[in-house]
mmCIF file of C-alpha atoms in Angstrom:
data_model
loop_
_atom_site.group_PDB
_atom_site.id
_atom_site.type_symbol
_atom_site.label_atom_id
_atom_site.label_comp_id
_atom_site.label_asym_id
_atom_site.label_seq_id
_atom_site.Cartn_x
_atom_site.Cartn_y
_atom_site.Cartn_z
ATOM 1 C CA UNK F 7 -1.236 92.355 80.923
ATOM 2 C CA UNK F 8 -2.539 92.080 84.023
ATOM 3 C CA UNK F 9 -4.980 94.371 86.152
ATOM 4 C CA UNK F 10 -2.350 95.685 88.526
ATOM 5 C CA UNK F 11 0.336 96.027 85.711
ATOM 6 C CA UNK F 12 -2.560 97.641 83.682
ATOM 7 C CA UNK F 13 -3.002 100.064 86.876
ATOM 8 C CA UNK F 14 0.632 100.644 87.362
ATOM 9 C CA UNK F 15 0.923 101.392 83.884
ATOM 10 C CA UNK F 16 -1.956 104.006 84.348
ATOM 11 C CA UNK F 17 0.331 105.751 86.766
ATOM 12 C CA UNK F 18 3.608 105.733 85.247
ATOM 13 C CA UNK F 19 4.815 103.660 87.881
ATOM 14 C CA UNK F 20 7.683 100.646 86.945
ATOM 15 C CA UNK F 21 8.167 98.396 89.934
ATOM 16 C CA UNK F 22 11.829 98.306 90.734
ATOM 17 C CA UNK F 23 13.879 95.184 90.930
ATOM 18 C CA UNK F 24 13.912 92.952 94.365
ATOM 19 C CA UNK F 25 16.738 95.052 96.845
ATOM 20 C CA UNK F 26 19.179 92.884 98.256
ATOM 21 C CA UNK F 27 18.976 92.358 101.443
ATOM 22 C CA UNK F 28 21.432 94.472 103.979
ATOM 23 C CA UNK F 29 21.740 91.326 106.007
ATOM 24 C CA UNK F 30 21.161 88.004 106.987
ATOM 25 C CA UNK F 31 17.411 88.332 105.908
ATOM 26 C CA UNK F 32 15.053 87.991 103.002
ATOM 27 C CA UNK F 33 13.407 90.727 101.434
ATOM 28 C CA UNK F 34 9.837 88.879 102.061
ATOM 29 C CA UNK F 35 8.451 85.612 103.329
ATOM 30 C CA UNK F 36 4.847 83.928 102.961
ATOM 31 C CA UNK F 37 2.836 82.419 106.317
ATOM 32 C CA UNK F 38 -0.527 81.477 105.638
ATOM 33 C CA UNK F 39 -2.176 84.007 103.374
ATOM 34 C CA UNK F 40 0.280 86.543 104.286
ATOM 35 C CA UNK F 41 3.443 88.155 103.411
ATOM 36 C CA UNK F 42 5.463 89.918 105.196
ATOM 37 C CA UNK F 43 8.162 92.180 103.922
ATOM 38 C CA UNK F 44 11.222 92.875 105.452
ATOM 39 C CA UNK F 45 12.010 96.580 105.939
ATOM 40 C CA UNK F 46 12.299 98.379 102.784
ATOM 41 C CA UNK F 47 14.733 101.532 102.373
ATOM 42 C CA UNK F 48 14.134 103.973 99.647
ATOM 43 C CA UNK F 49 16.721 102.070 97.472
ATOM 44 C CA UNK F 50 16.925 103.437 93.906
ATOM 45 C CA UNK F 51 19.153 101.597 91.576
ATOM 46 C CA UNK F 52 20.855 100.315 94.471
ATOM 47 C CA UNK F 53 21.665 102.991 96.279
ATOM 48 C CA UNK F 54 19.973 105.956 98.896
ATOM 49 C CA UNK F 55 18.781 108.826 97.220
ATOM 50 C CA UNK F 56 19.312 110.737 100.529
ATOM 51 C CA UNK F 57 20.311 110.203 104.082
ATOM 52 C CA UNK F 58 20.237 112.140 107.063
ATOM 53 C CA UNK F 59 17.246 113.337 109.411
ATOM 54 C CA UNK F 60 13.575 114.549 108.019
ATOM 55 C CA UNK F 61 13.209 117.781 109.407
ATOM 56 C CA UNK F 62 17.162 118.466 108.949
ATOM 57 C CA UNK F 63 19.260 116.934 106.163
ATOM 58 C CA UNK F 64 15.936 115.869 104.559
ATOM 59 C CA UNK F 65 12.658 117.834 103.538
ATOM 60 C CA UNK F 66 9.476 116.535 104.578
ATOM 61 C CA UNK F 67 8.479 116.399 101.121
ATOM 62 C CA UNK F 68 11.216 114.536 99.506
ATOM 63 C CA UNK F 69 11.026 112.048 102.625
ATOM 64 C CA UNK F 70 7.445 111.423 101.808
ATOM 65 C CA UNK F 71 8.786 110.820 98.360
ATOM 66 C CA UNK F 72 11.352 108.667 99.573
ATOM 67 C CA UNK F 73 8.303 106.334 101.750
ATOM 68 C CA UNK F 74 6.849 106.258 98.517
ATOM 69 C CA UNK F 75 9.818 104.414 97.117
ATOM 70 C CA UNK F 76 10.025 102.094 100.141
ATOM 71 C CA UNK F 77 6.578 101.150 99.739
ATOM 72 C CA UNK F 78 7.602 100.484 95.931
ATOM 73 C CA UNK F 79 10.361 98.526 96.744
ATOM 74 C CA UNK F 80 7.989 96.302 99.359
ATOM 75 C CA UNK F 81 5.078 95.469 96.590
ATOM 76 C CA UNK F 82 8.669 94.719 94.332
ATOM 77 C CA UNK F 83 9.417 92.363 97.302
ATOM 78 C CA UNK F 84 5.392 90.666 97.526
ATOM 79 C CA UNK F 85 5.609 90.177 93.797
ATOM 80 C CA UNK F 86 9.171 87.979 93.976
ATOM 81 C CA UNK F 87 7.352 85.587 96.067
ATOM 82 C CA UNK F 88 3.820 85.501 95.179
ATOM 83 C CA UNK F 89 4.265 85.766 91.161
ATOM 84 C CA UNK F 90 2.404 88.296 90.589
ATOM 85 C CA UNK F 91 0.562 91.851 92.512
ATOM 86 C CA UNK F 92 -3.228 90.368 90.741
ATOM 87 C CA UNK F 93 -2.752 88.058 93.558
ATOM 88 C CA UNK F 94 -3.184 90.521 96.984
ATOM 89 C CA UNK F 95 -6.436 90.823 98.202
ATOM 90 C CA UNK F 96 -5.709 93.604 101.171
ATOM 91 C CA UNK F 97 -2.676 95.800 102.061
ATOM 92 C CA UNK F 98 -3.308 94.655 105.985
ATOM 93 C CA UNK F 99 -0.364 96.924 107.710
ATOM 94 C CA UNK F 100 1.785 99.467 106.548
ATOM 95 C CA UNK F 101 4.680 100.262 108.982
ATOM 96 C CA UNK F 102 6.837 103.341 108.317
ATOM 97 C CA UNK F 103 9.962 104.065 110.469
ATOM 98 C CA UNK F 104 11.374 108.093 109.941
ATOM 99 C CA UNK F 105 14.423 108.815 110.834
ATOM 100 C CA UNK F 106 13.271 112.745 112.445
ATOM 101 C CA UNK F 107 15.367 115.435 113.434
ATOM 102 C CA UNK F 108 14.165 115.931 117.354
ATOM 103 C CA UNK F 109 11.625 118.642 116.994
ATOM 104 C CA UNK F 110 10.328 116.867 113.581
ATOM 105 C CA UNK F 111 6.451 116.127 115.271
ATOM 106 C CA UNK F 112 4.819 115.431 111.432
ATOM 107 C CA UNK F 113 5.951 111.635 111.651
ATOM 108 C CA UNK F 114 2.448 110.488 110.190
ATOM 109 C CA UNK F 115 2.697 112.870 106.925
ATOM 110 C CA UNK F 116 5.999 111.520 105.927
ATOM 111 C CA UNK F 117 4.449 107.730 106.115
ATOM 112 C CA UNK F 118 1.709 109.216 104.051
ATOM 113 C CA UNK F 119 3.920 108.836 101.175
ATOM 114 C CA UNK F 120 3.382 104.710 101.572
ATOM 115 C CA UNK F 121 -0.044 104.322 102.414
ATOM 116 C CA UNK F 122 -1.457 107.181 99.338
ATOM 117 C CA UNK F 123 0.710 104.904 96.628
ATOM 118 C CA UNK F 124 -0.880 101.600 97.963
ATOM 119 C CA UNK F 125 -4.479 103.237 98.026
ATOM 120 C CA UNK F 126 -3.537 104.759 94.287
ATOM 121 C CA UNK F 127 -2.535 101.402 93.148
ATOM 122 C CA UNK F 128 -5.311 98.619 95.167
ATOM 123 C CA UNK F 129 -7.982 101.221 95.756
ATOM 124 C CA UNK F 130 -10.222 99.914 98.368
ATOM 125 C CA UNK F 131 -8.061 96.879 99.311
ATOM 126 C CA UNK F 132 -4.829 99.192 99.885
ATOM 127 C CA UNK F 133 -6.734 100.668 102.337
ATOM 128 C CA UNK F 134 -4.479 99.659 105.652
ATOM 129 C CA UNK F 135 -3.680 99.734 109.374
ATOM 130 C CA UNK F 136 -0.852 101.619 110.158
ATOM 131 C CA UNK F 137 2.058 102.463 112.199
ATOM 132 C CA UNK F 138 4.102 105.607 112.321
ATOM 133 C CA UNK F 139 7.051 105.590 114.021
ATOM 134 C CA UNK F 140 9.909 108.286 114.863
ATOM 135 C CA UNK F 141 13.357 106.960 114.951
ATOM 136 C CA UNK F 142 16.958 108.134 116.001
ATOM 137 C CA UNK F 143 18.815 106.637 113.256
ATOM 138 C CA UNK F 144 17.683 104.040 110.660
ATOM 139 C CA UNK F 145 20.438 101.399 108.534
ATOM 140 C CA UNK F 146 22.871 103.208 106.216
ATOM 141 C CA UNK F 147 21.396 106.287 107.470
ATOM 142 C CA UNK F 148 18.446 105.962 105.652
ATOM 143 C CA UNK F 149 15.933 108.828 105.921
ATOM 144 C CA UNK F 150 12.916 106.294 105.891
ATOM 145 C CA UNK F 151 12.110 102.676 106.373
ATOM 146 C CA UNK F 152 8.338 100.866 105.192
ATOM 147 C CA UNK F 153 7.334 97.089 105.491
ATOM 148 C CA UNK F 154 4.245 95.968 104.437
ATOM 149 C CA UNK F 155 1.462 92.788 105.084
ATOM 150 C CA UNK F 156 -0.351 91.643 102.299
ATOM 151 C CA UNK F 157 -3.304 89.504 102.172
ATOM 152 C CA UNK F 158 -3.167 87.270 98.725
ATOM 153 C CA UNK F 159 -5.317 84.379 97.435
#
């Protein structure tokens, strides 16, 4: 087993299978020593757990919850083309989209959800840049959207 599967293991996290793309995309692509993830929604089993607007249809807890996920489903996406997680030296950029209701102002705390899971699992090297962005409506009507750039050797 390897280090990151041991530290996944640790805690009780299962990385999901590859989503399928929405589009005329694919879910990652390698340039250099990068990758660069499409964006992920919070796609469990193939489907949304939720949609609707954080700070309205959603809870800013369970949308934190559902960045979590996305960020999940991203690593899920660096791992179909670079073999294996063991292989990322540095989370480089997070990028979290939330779909907010308009006075929802805690934008950054919902992309929290991302950036703690990639810290829990890479420690010092999933420490990140970041962007937080509030959006008017994201695809299917998903709640929240993450991509990620990873460093690998």
């Amino acid at each position: 087993m390897s280090t990151i599967d041991e530290r996944l293991a640790e805690l009780g996290i299962t990385l999901p299978t590859v989503a399928v793309p929405a589009g005329a995309y694919v879910p990652a692509v390698i340039t250099g020593n990068l990758v660069y993830t499409a964006g992920q929604l919070p796609m469990v089993d193939g489907k949304l757990p939720a949609t609707g607007k954080v700070g309205a249809e959603v809870s800013a807890d369970d949308a934190a919850g559902y960045a979590r996920t996305c960020a999940l489903n991203a690593l899920a996406a660096v791992a179909s083309v670079i073999g294996s997680l063991d292989r990322v030296t540095r989370v480089v950029k997070d990028v979290g989209f939330v779909a907010a209701a308009p006075d929802f102002l805690a934008i950054p705390s919902i992309v929290n959800g991302a950036s703690d899971v990639l810290g829990e699992i890479f420690g010092d090297a999933g420490q990140h840049a970041r962007s937080s962005v509030g959006v008017a409506l994201l695809p299917m009507d998903a709640p929240v959207e993450v991509e990620l750039i990873v460093e690998f050797a």
